[in-house]
Amino acid sequence: MPKSLNTTDFLSEARRRYDFGKQADKLDREVAEDDNRFAHADDKDLGQWDKKAKTARKKRPVLQWNRIPTYIQQVTNDGRQNKPAIKINRGDEQSTQHTAEFYTGRIRQIEYESNVDTAKDTARDQQVTSGRGFLRVSTEWIPGTQTQRILVDKIDNQFSVVWDPAARKYDRSDADWCFLPSLISKADHLRRFGKDSLVAHMDFAHVDSDLESWVGIGKNGEMVQIAEYWHKEWEDQIVPASDGQPERTEKVATVVQSFIDGAQVHEETTWLGSTIPVVPQWGHEAVVDGQRRTYSLIRNAKEPQRLANLFLSNMAEQIGQMPKTPYLIPVGGVAANHEADWANALNTPLAQSAS
């Protein structure tokens, strides 16, 4: 944590940043979540129907024919077939082609060990269906050694990521902080962090207002939110005079990963890179009414899809209401034991036997 802050101030700032980030992203996030639900709506659950419209139809047919996945797959499958690859080129005369080829090969090895295709495909699917997708860079210990290796991994829940709203670059490399939260049970929290943790001694029924977003949440109020809190700590660095230019001072960032639960800092690690290792893939971006918005591929296909569902339902209703001319037959013209078949002749199609 920053040297100028104690633990209490550090956590207070973290909670404030988390709430501020969610609030600033609320409008865009809610619409993106609706896009995601709409794209994955099951025909049986009729998730693409507005509740009021569905209720108003009462006993009338309510059908859904979700065509959205067809268009999503056209885009995502193109991405799977045309996979972009990273290639390193010589930057200046001081570098060599051999060095560039070494780093290209090393990156490919990292991608192979990480199964990076899964991470990229997941982020692409999220980008198309909700306008936001993410993958992350991390490290892990190689079993039986004191050596770490770099991994590229997917982030399953794209809506869990909370960014610094002040970041403006597409890749959010200028963000000062980012949260990757997840929910765990109180029992799991006890196993992971021990009985001496602050949360272990809390009464979940009477949680302090500052911790309402972290402790005692979930359906039954028995869940704890923990988060990877990525943040930058800035320090001045002297750039020596050279090439006739005077000495100057610039700001240099150190990226820190803190595991917090809102009430306590459990772990802290300094990241070797200079940017937060969470990589976004945004949909179409635009500034609307002074606010930056992101759009999924299907944002403007939802109403046409609802119209198609309404058309299909009304067509089925009209077919069901079409008049059916009854067959006429003289008394005694129905063979014995076939009266029921004749009575249902207009409603139940029966195969004809060859004569």
PDB file of N, CA and C in Angstrom, residues 84-172:
ATOM      1  N   PRO A  84      -5.128 -13.638 -34.839  1.00  0.00           N
ATOM      2  CA  PRO A  84      -3.984 -12.709 -34.914  1.00  0.00           C
ATOM      3  C   PRO A  84      -2.804 -13.248 -34.123  1.00  0.00           C
ATOM      4  N   ALA A  85      -1.613 -13.004 -34.611  1.00  0.00           N
ATOM      5  CA  ALA A  85      -0.397 -13.470 -33.937  1.00  0.00           C
ATOM      6  C   ALA A  85       0.509 -12.280 -33.643  1.00  0.00           C
ATOM      7  N   ILE A  86       1.222 -12.354 -32.525  1.00  0.00           N
ATOM      8  CA  ILE A  86       2.145 -11.294 -32.128  1.00  0.00           C
ATOM      9  C   ILE A  86       3.505 -11.537 -32.801  1.00  0.00           C
ATOM     10  N   LYS A  87       4.027 -10.500 -33.421  1.00  0.00           N
ATOM     11  CA  LYS A  87       5.340 -10.589 -34.047  1.00  0.00           C
ATOM     12  C   LYS A  87       6.181  -9.406 -33.595  1.00  0.00           C
ATOM     13  N   ILE A  88       7.396  -9.683 -33.150  1.00  0.00           N
ATOM     14  CA  ILE A  88       8.312  -8.650 -32.670  1.00  0.00           C
ATOM     15  C   ILE A  88       9.269  -8.265 -33.789  1.00  0.00           C
ATOM     16  N   ASN A  89       9.384  -6.974 -34.035  1.00  0.00           N
ATOM     17  CA  ASN A  89      10.331  -6.473 -35.030  1.00  0.00           C
ATOM     18  C   ASN A  89      11.445  -5.684 -34.343  1.00  0.00           C
ATOM     19  N   ARG A  90      12.534  -5.498 -35.045  1.00  0.00           N
ATOM     20  CA  ARG A  90      13.629  -4.685 -34.525  1.00  0.00           C
ATOM     21  C   ARG A  90      13.147  -3.263 -34.296  1.00  0.00           C
ATOM     22  N   GLY A  91      13.445  -2.720 -33.137  1.00  0.00           N
ATOM     23  CA  GLY A  91      12.992  -1.366 -32.842  1.00  0.00           C
ATOM     24  C   GLY A  91      13.932  -0.290 -33.327  1.00  0.00           C
ATOM     25  N   ASP A  92      15.236  -0.556 -33.271  1.00  0.00           N
ATOM     26  CA  ASP A  92      16.224   0.432 -33.691  1.00  0.00           C
ATOM     27  C   ASP A  92      17.514  -0.293 -34.043  1.00  0.00           C
ATOM     28  N   GLU A  93      18.538   0.454 -34.333  1.00  0.00           N
ATOM     29  CA  GLU A  93      19.805  -0.143 -34.759  1.00  0.00           C
ATOM     30  C   GLU A  93      20.520  -0.877 -33.627  1.00  0.00           C
ATOM     31  N   GLN A  94      20.143  -0.586 -32.383  1.00  0.00           N
ATOM     32  CA  GLN A  94      20.807  -1.243 -31.264  1.00  0.00           C
ATOM     33  C   GLN A  94      20.296  -2.664 -31.039  1.00  0.00           C
ATOM     34  N   SER A  95      19.146  -3.003 -31.610  1.00  0.00           N
ATOM     35  CA  SER A  95      18.602  -4.352 -31.469  1.00  0.00           C
ATOM     36  C   SER A  95      18.966  -5.196 -32.687  1.00  0.00           C
ATOM     37  N   THR A  96      18.791  -6.497 -32.529  1.00  0.00           N
ATOM     38  CA  THR A  96      19.129  -7.413 -33.619  1.00  0.00           C
ATOM     39  C   THR A  96      17.907  -8.235 -33.995  1.00  0.00           C
ATOM     40  N   GLN A  97      17.952  -8.772 -35.209  1.00  0.00           N
ATOM     41  CA  GLN A  97      16.859  -9.627 -35.661  1.00  0.00           C
ATOM     42  C   GLN A  97      16.784 -10.890 -34.817  1.00  0.00           C
ATOM     43  N   HIS A  98      17.925 -11.346 -34.354  1.00  0.00           N
ATOM     44  CA  HIS A  98      17.954 -12.532 -33.501  1.00  0.00           C
ATOM     45  C   HIS A  98      17.179 -12.287 -32.204  1.00  0.00           C
ATOM     46  N   THR A  99      17.354 -11.103 -31.617  1.00  0.00           N
ATOM     47  CA  THR A  99      16.623 -10.770 -30.383  1.00  0.00           C
ATOM     48  C   THR A  99      15.126 -10.710 -30.640  1.00  0.00           C
ATOM     49  N   ALA A 100      14.735 -10.096 -31.766  1.00  0.00           N
ATOM     50  CA  ALA A 100      13.316 -10.002 -32.110  1.00  0.00           C
ATOM     51  C   ALA A 100      12.708 -11.396 -32.291  1.00  0.00           C
ATOM     52  N   GLU A 101      13.430 -12.285 -32.962  1.00  0.00           N
ATOM     53  CA  GLU A 101      12.923 -13.648 -33.166  1.00  0.00           C
ATOM     54  C   GLU A 101      12.852 -14.418 -31.852  1.00  0.00           C
ATOM     55  N   PHE A 102      13.796 -14.144 -30.949  1.00  0.00           N
ATOM     56  CA  PHE A 102      13.764 -14.813 -29.642  1.00  0.00           C
ATOM     57  C   PHE A 102      12.490 -14.441 -28.880  1.00  0.00           C
ATOM     58  N   TYR A 103      12.180 -13.145 -28.829  1.00  0.00           N
ATOM     59  CA  TYR A 103      10.992 -12.713 -28.087  1.00  0.00           C
ATOM     60  C   TYR A 103       9.707 -13.189 -28.765  1.00  0.00           C
ATOM     61  N   THR A 104       9.697 -13.225 -30.092  1.00  0.00           N
ATOM     62  CA  THR A 104       8.521 -13.755 -30.795  1.00  0.00           C
ATOM     63  C   THR A 104       8.282 -15.211 -30.417  1.00  0.00           C
ATOM     64  N   GLY A 105       9.355 -15.991 -30.419  1.00  0.00           N
ATOM     65  CA  GLY A 105       9.232 -17.401 -30.032  1.00  0.00           C
ATOM     66  C   GLY A 105       8.835 -17.574 -28.575  1.00  0.00           C
ATOM     67  N   ARG A 106       9.368 -16.703 -27.713  1.00  0.00           N
ATOM     68  CA  ARG A 106       9.025 -16.808 -26.280  1.00  0.00           C
ATOM     69  C   ARG A 106       7.558 -16.493 -26.046  1.00  0.00           C
ATOM     70  N   ILE A 107       7.039 -15.493 -26.746  1.00  0.00           N
ATOM     71  CA  ILE A 107       5.621 -15.147 -26.609  1.00  0.00           C
ATOM     72  C   ILE A 107       4.741 -16.291 -27.096  1.00  0.00           C
ATOM     73  N   ARG A 108       5.124 -16.906 -28.194  1.00  0.00           N
ATOM     74  CA  ARG A 108       4.347 -18.043 -28.697  1.00  0.00           C
ATOM     75  C   ARG A 108       4.349 -19.194 -27.707  1.00  0.00           C
ATOM     76  N   GLN A 109       5.461 -19.411 -27.031  1.00  0.00           N
ATOM     77  CA  GLN A 109       5.535 -20.467 -26.032  1.00  0.00           C
ATOM     78  C   GLN A 109       4.615 -20.160 -24.852  1.00  0.00           C
ATOM     79  N   ILE A 110       4.597 -18.898 -24.418  1.00  0.00           N
ATOM     80  CA  ILE A 110       3.703 -18.487 -23.328  1.00  0.00           C
ATOM     81  C   ILE A 110       2.253 -18.719 -23.733  1.00  0.00           C
ATOM     82  N   GLU A 111       1.903 -18.351 -24.964  1.00  0.00           N
ATOM     83  CA  GLU A 111       0.530 -18.541 -25.440  1.00  0.00           C
ATOM     84  C   GLU A 111       0.168 -20.016 -25.509  1.00  0.00           C
ATOM     85  N   TYR A 112       1.124 -20.834 -25.927  1.00  0.00           N
ATOM     86  CA  TYR A 112       0.870 -22.278 -25.998  1.00  0.00           C
ATOM     87  C   TYR A 112       0.647 -22.860 -24.610  1.00  0.00           C
ATOM     88  N   GLU A 113       1.493 -22.506 -23.656  1.00  0.00           N
ATOM     89  CA  GLU A 113       1.363 -23.025 -22.296  1.00  0.00           C
ATOM     90  C   GLU A 113       0.091 -22.523 -21.612  1.00  0.00           C
ATOM     91  N   SER A 114      -0.391 -21.369 -22.045  1.00  0.00           N
ATOM     92  CA  SER A 114      -1.575 -20.775 -21.420  1.00  0.00           C
ATOM     93  C   SER A 114      -2.874 -21.229 -22.062  1.00  0.00           C
ATOM     94  N   ASN A 115      -2.798 -21.941 -23.200  1.00  0.00           N
ATOM     95  CA  ASN A 115      -4.003 -22.218 -23.988  1.00  0.00           C
ATOM     96  C   ASN A 115      -4.723 -20.897 -24.268  1.00  0.00           C
ATOM     97  N   VAL A 116      -3.964 -19.969 -24.854  1.00  0.00           N
ATOM     98  CA  VAL A 116      -4.449 -18.604 -25.012  1.00  0.00           C
ATOM     99  C   VAL A 116      -5.670 -18.523 -25.920  1.00  0.00           C
ATOM    100  N   ASP A 117      -5.868 -19.508 -26.795  1.00  0.00           N
ATOM    101  CA  ASP A 117      -7.031 -19.473 -27.691  1.00  0.00           C
ATOM    102  C   ASP A 117      -8.330 -19.446 -26.901  1.00  0.00           C
ATOM    103  N   THR A 118      -8.366 -20.182 -25.793  1.00  0.00           N
ATOM    104  CA  THR A 118      -9.573 -20.194 -24.963  1.00  0.00           C
ATOM    105  C   THR A 118      -9.833 -18.819 -24.373  1.00  0.00           C
ATOM    106  N   ALA A 119      -8.779 -18.166 -23.884  1.00  0.00           N
ATOM    107  CA  ALA A 119      -8.935 -16.830 -23.303  1.00  0.00           C
ATOM    108  C   ALA A 119      -9.390 -15.832 -24.355  1.00  0.00           C
ATOM    109  N   LYS A 120      -8.802 -15.884 -25.542  1.00  0.00           N
ATOM    110  CA  LYS A 120      -9.179 -14.951 -26.599  1.00  0.00           C
ATOM    111  C   LYS A 120     -10.593 -15.202 -27.090  1.00  0.00           C
ATOM    112  N   ASP A 121     -10.963 -16.471 -27.240  1.00  0.00           N
ATOM    113  CA  ASP A 121     -12.313 -16.795 -27.712  1.00  0.00           C
ATOM    114  C   ASP A 121     -13.368 -16.359 -26.703  1.00  0.00           C
ATOM    115  N   THR A 122     -13.077 -16.543 -25.414  1.00  0.00           N
ATOM    116  CA  THR A 122     -14.022 -16.120 -24.379  1.00  0.00           C
ATOM    117  C   THR A 122     -14.204 -14.607 -24.404  1.00  0.00           C
ATOM    118  N   ALA A 123     -13.103 -13.873 -24.478  1.00  0.00           N
ATOM    119  CA  ALA A 123     -13.181 -12.412 -24.507  1.00  0.00           C
ATOM    120  C   ALA A 123     -13.905 -11.925 -25.760  1.00  0.00           C
ATOM    121  N   ARG A 124     -13.682 -12.598 -26.884  1.00  0.00           N
ATOM    122  CA  ARG A 124     -14.356 -12.193 -28.125  1.00  0.00           C
ATOM    123  C   ARG A 124     -15.860 -12.434 -28.029  1.00  0.00           C
ATOM    124  N   ASP A 125     -16.251 -13.576 -27.495  1.00  0.00           N
ATOM    125  CA  ASP A 125     -17.680 -13.851 -27.318  1.00  0.00           C
ATOM    126  C   ASP A 125     -18.323 -12.800 -26.416  1.00  0.00           C
ATOM    127  N   GLN A 126     -17.638 -12.434 -25.333  1.00  0.00           N
ATOM    128  CA  GLN A 126     -18.158 -11.420 -24.421  1.00  0.00           C
ATOM    129  C   GLN A 126     -18.254 -10.066 -25.110  1.00  0.00           C
ATOM    130  N   GLN A 127     -17.257  -9.748 -25.911  1.00  0.00           N
ATOM    131  CA  GLN A 127     -17.230  -8.469 -26.623  1.00  0.00           C
ATOM    132  C   GLN A 127     -18.418  -8.354 -27.570  1.00  0.00           C
ATOM    133  N   VAL A 128     -18.734  -9.431 -28.281  1.00  0.00           N
ATOM    134  CA  VAL A 128     -19.811  -9.407 -29.262  1.00  0.00           C
ATOM    135  C   VAL A 128     -21.179  -9.351 -28.587  1.00  0.00           C
ATOM    136  N   THR A 129     -21.357 -10.121 -27.507  1.00  0.00           N
ATOM    137  CA  THR A 129     -22.681 -10.226 -26.890  1.00  0.00           C
ATOM    138  C   THR A 129     -22.972  -9.120 -25.883  1.00  0.00           C
ATOM    139  N   SER A 130     -21.934  -8.502 -25.315  1.00  0.00           N
ATOM    140  CA  SER A 130     -22.192  -7.488 -24.294  1.00  0.00           C
ATOM    141  C   SER A 130     -21.405  -6.200 -24.477  1.00  0.00           C
ATOM    142  N   GLY A 131     -20.511  -6.157 -25.446  1.00  0.00           N
ATOM    143  CA  GLY A 131     -19.728  -4.943 -25.666  1.00  0.00           C
ATOM    144  C   GLY A 131     -18.500  -4.831 -24.793  1.00  0.00           C
ATOM    145  N   ARG A 132     -18.214  -5.851 -23.987  1.00  0.00           N
ATOM    146  CA  ARG A 132     -17.024  -5.836 -23.130  1.00  0.00           C
ATOM    147  C   ARG A 132     -16.566  -7.266 -22.881  1.00  0.00           C
ATOM    148  N   GLY A 133     -15.289  -7.497 -23.021  1.00  0.00           N
ATOM    149  CA  GLY A 133     -14.687  -8.779 -22.713  1.00  0.00           C
ATOM    150  C   GLY A 133     -13.290  -8.539 -22.159  1.00  0.00           C
ATOM    151  N   PHE A 134     -12.789  -9.498 -21.381  1.00  0.00           N
ATOM    152  CA  PHE A 134     -11.494  -9.290 -20.725  1.00  0.00           C
ATOM    153  C   PHE A 134     -10.685 -10.579 -20.699  1.00  0.00           C
ATOM    154  N   LEU A 135      -9.384 -10.416 -20.737  1.00  0.00           N
ATOM    155  CA  LEU A 135      -8.460 -11.492 -20.397  1.00  0.00           C
ATOM    156  C   LEU A 135      -7.387 -10.893 -19.503  1.00  0.00           C
ATOM    157  N   ARG A 136      -6.593 -11.740 -18.883  1.00  0.00           N
ATOM    158  CA  ARG A 136      -5.621 -11.247 -17.916  1.00  0.00           C
ATOM    159  C   ARG A 136      -4.280 -11.940 -18.079  1.00  0.00           C
ATOM    160  N   VAL A 137      -3.240 -11.272 -17.637  1.00  0.00           N
ATOM    161  CA  VAL A 137      -1.893 -11.841 -17.594  1.00  0.00           C
ATOM    162  C   VAL A 137      -1.550 -12.076 -16.133  1.00  0.00           C
ATOM    163  N   SER A 138      -1.024 -13.267 -15.838  1.00  0.00           N
ATOM    164  CA  SER A 138      -0.657 -13.593 -14.464  1.00  0.00           C
ATOM    165  C   SER A 138       0.582 -14.485 -14.483  1.00  0.00           C
ATOM    166  N   THR A 139       0.998 -14.907 -13.318  1.00  0.00           N
ATOM    167  CA  THR A 139       2.127 -15.829 -13.204  1.00  0.00           C
ATOM    168  C   THR A 139       1.752 -16.980 -12.279  1.00  0.00           C
ATOM    169  N   GLU A 140       2.455 -18.081 -12.418  1.00  0.00           N
ATOM    170  CA  GLU A 140       2.266 -19.219 -11.520  1.00  0.00           C
ATOM    171  C   GLU A 140       3.598 -19.926 -11.329  1.00  0.00           C
ATOM    172  N   TRP A 141       3.715 -20.623 -10.193  1.00  0.00           N
ATOM    173  CA  TRP A 141       4.933 -21.384  -9.921  1.00  0.00           C
ATOM    174  C   TRP A 141       4.934 -22.658 -10.751  1.00  0.00           C
ATOM    175  N   ILE A 142       6.073 -22.954 -11.363  1.00  0.00           N
ATOM    176  CA  ILE A 142       6.235 -24.238 -12.028  1.00  0.00           C
ATOM    177  C   ILE A 142       6.390 -25.299 -10.940  1.00  0.00           C
ATOM    178  N   PRO A 143       5.563 -26.344 -10.961  1.00  0.00           N
ATOM    179  CA  PRO A 143       5.596 -27.334  -9.878  1.00  0.00           C
ATOM    180  C   PRO A 143       6.994 -27.885  -9.616  1.00  0.00           C
ATOM    181  N   GLY A 144       7.362 -27.932  -8.335  1.00  0.00           N
ATOM    182  CA  GLY A 144       8.643 -28.500  -7.924  1.00  0.00           C
ATOM    183  C   GLY A 144       9.828 -27.592  -8.118  1.00  0.00           C
ATOM    184  N   THR A 145       9.577 -26.314  -8.480  1.00  0.00           N
ATOM    185  CA  THR A 145      10.692 -25.392  -8.727  1.00  0.00           C
ATOM    186  C   THR A 145      10.446 -24.068  -8.006  1.00  0.00           C
ATOM    187  N   GLN A 146      11.440 -23.213  -8.032  1.00  0.00           N
ATOM    188  CA  GLN A 146      11.320 -21.850  -7.525  1.00  0.00           C
ATOM    189  C   GLN A 146      11.219 -20.862  -8.694  1.00  0.00           C
ATOM    190  N   THR A 147      10.720 -21.337  -9.817  1.00  0.00           N
ATOM    191  CA  THR A 147      10.620 -20.534 -11.031  1.00  0.00           C
ATOM    192  C   THR A 147       9.158 -20.280 -11.370  1.00  0.00           C
ATOM    193  N   GLN A 148       8.870 -19.064 -11.777  1.00  0.00           N
ATOM    194  CA  GLN A 148       7.521 -18.722 -12.196  1.00  0.00           C
ATOM    195  C   GLN A 148       7.445 -18.628 -13.716  1.00  0.00           C
ATOM    196  N   ARG A 149       6.241 -18.839 -14.232  1.00  0.00           N
ATOM    197  CA  ARG A 149       6.024 -18.660 -15.659  1.00  0.00           C
ATOM    198  C   ARG A 149       4.826 -17.748 -15.885  1.00  0.00           C
ATOM    199  N   ILE A 150       4.824 -17.078 -17.034  1.00  0.00           N
ATOM    200  CA  ILE A 150       3.756 -16.139 -17.376  1.00  0.00           C
ATOM    201  C   ILE A 150       2.602 -16.897 -18.020  1.00  0.00           C
ATOM    202  N   LEU A 151       1.385 -16.500 -17.669  1.00  0.00           N
ATOM    203  CA  LEU A 151       0.187 -17.114 -18.233  1.00  0.00           C
ATOM    204  C   LEU A 151      -0.758 -16.035 -18.726  1.00  0.00           C
ATOM    205  N   VAL A 152      -1.507 -16.364 -19.763  1.00  0.00           N
ATOM    206  CA  VAL A 152      -2.626 -15.538 -20.216  1.00  0.00           C
ATOM    207  C   VAL A 152      -3.892 -16.332 -19.947  1.00  0.00           C
ATOM    208  N   ASP A 153      -4.808 -15.751 -19.173  1.00  0.00           N
ATOM    209  CA  ASP A 153      -5.985 -16.501 -18.733  1.00  0.00           C
ATOM    210  C   ASP A 153      -7.255 -15.710 -19.023  1.00  0.00           C
ATOM    211  N   LYS A 154      -8.383 -16.412 -19.069  1.00  0.00           N
ATOM    212  CA  LYS A 154      -9.672 -15.780 -19.318  1.00  0.00           C
ATOM    213  C   LYS A 154     -10.264 -15.235 -18.022  1.00  0.00           C
ATOM    214  N   ILE A 155     -11.208 -14.319 -18.153  1.00  0.00           N
ATOM    215  CA  ILE A 155     -12.019 -13.823 -17.046  1.00  0.00           C
ATOM    216  C   ILE A 155     -13.455 -14.203 -17.376  1.00  0.00           C
ATOM    217  N   ASP A 156     -14.016 -15.140 -16.634  1.00  0.00           N
ATOM    218  CA  ASP A 156     -15.322 -15.703 -16.979  1.00  0.00           C
ATOM    219  C   ASP A 156     -16.445 -14.682 -16.906  1.00  0.00           C
ATOM    220  N   ASN A 157     -16.441 -13.851 -15.877  1.00  0.00           N
ATOM    221  CA  ASN A 157     -17.520 -12.888 -15.680  1.00  0.00           C
ATOM    222  C   ASN A 157     -17.037 -11.498 -16.062  1.00  0.00           C
ATOM    223  N   GLN A 158     -17.402 -11.055 -17.250  1.00  0.00           N
ATOM    224  CA  GLN A 158     -16.937  -9.743 -17.719  1.00  0.00           C
ATOM    225  C   GLN A 158     -17.526  -8.591 -16.916  1.00  0.00           C
ATOM    226  N   PHE A 159     -18.615  -8.842 -16.202  1.00  0.00           N
ATOM    227  CA  PHE A 159     -19.252  -7.767 -15.448  1.00  0.00           C
ATOM    228  C   PHE A 159     -18.674  -7.629 -14.043  1.00  0.00           C
ATOM    229  N   SER A 160     -17.752  -8.488 -13.689  1.00  0.00           N
ATOM    230  CA  SER A 160     -17.129  -8.386 -12.368  1.00  0.00           C
ATOM    231  C   SER A 160     -16.010  -7.354 -12.340  1.00  0.00           C
ATOM    232  N   VAL A 161     -15.471  -6.993 -13.499  1.00  0.00           N
ATOM    233  CA  VAL A 161     -14.321  -6.101 -13.563  1.00  0.00           C
ATOM    234  C   VAL A 161     -14.777  -4.655 -13.363  1.00  0.00           C
ATOM    235  N   VAL A 162     -14.128  -3.954 -12.438  1.00  0.00           N
ATOM    236  CA  VAL A 162     -14.453  -2.556 -12.150  1.00  0.00           C
ATOM    237  C   VAL A 162     -13.207  -1.709 -12.408  1.00  0.00           C
ATOM    238  N   TRP A 163     -13.334  -0.800 -13.383  1.00  0.00           N
ATOM    239  CA  TRP A 163     -12.187   0.004 -13.812  1.00  0.00           C
ATOM    240  C   TRP A 163     -12.221   1.409 -13.230  1.00  0.00           C
ATOM    241  N   ASP A 164     -11.068   2.013 -13.217  1.00  0.00           N
ATOM    242  CA  ASP A 164     -10.920   3.429 -12.920  1.00  0.00           C
ATOM    243  C   ASP A 164     -11.618   4.226 -14.024  1.00  0.00           C
ATOM    244  N   PRO A 165     -12.698   4.967 -13.717  1.00  0.00           N
ATOM    245  CA  PRO A 165     -13.429   5.693 -14.769  1.00  0.00           C
ATOM    246  C   PRO A 165     -12.613   6.792 -15.436  1.00  0.00           C
ATOM    247  N   ALA A 166     -11.529   7.217 -14.795  1.00  0.00           N
ATOM    248  CA  ALA A 166     -10.712   8.284 -15.365  1.00  0.00           C
ATOM    249  C   ALA A 166      -9.831   7.800 -16.512  1.00  0.00           C
ATOM    250  N   ALA A 167      -9.694   6.477 -16.673  1.00  0.00           N
ATOM    251  CA  ALA A 167      -8.863   5.937 -17.752  1.00  0.00           C
ATOM    252  C   ALA A 167      -9.509   6.244 -19.094  1.00  0.00           C
ATOM    253  N   ARG A 168      -8.727   6.648 -20.064  1.00  0.00           N
ATOM    254  CA  ARG A 168      -9.254   7.044 -21.356  1.00  0.00           C
ATOM    255  C   ARG A 168      -8.756   6.193 -22.524  1.00  0.00           C
ATOM    256  N   LYS A 169      -7.649   5.530 -22.379  1.00  0.00           N
ATOM    257  CA  LYS A 169      -7.118   4.732 -23.475  1.00  0.00           C
ATOM    258  C   LYS A 169      -7.964   3.470 -23.666  1.00  0.00           C
ATOM    259  N   TYR A 170      -8.004   2.981 -24.914  1.00  0.00           N
ATOM    260  CA  TYR A 170      -8.824   1.810 -25.225  1.00  0.00           C
ATOM    261  C   TYR A 170      -8.433   0.616 -24.368  1.00  0.00           C
ATOM    262  N   ASP A 171      -7.129   0.409 -24.169  1.00  0.00           N
ATOM    263  CA  ASP A 171      -6.670  -0.745 -23.393  1.00  0.00           C
ATOM    264  C   ASP A 171      -6.613  -0.462 -21.894  1.00  0.00           C
ATOM    265  N   ARG A 172      -7.021   0.733 -21.481  1.00  0.00           N
ATOM    266  CA  ARG A 172      -7.046   1.161 -20.084  1.00  0.00           C
ATOM    267  C   ARG A 172      -5.664   1.056 -19.421  1.00  0.00           C
TER     268      ARG A 172
END
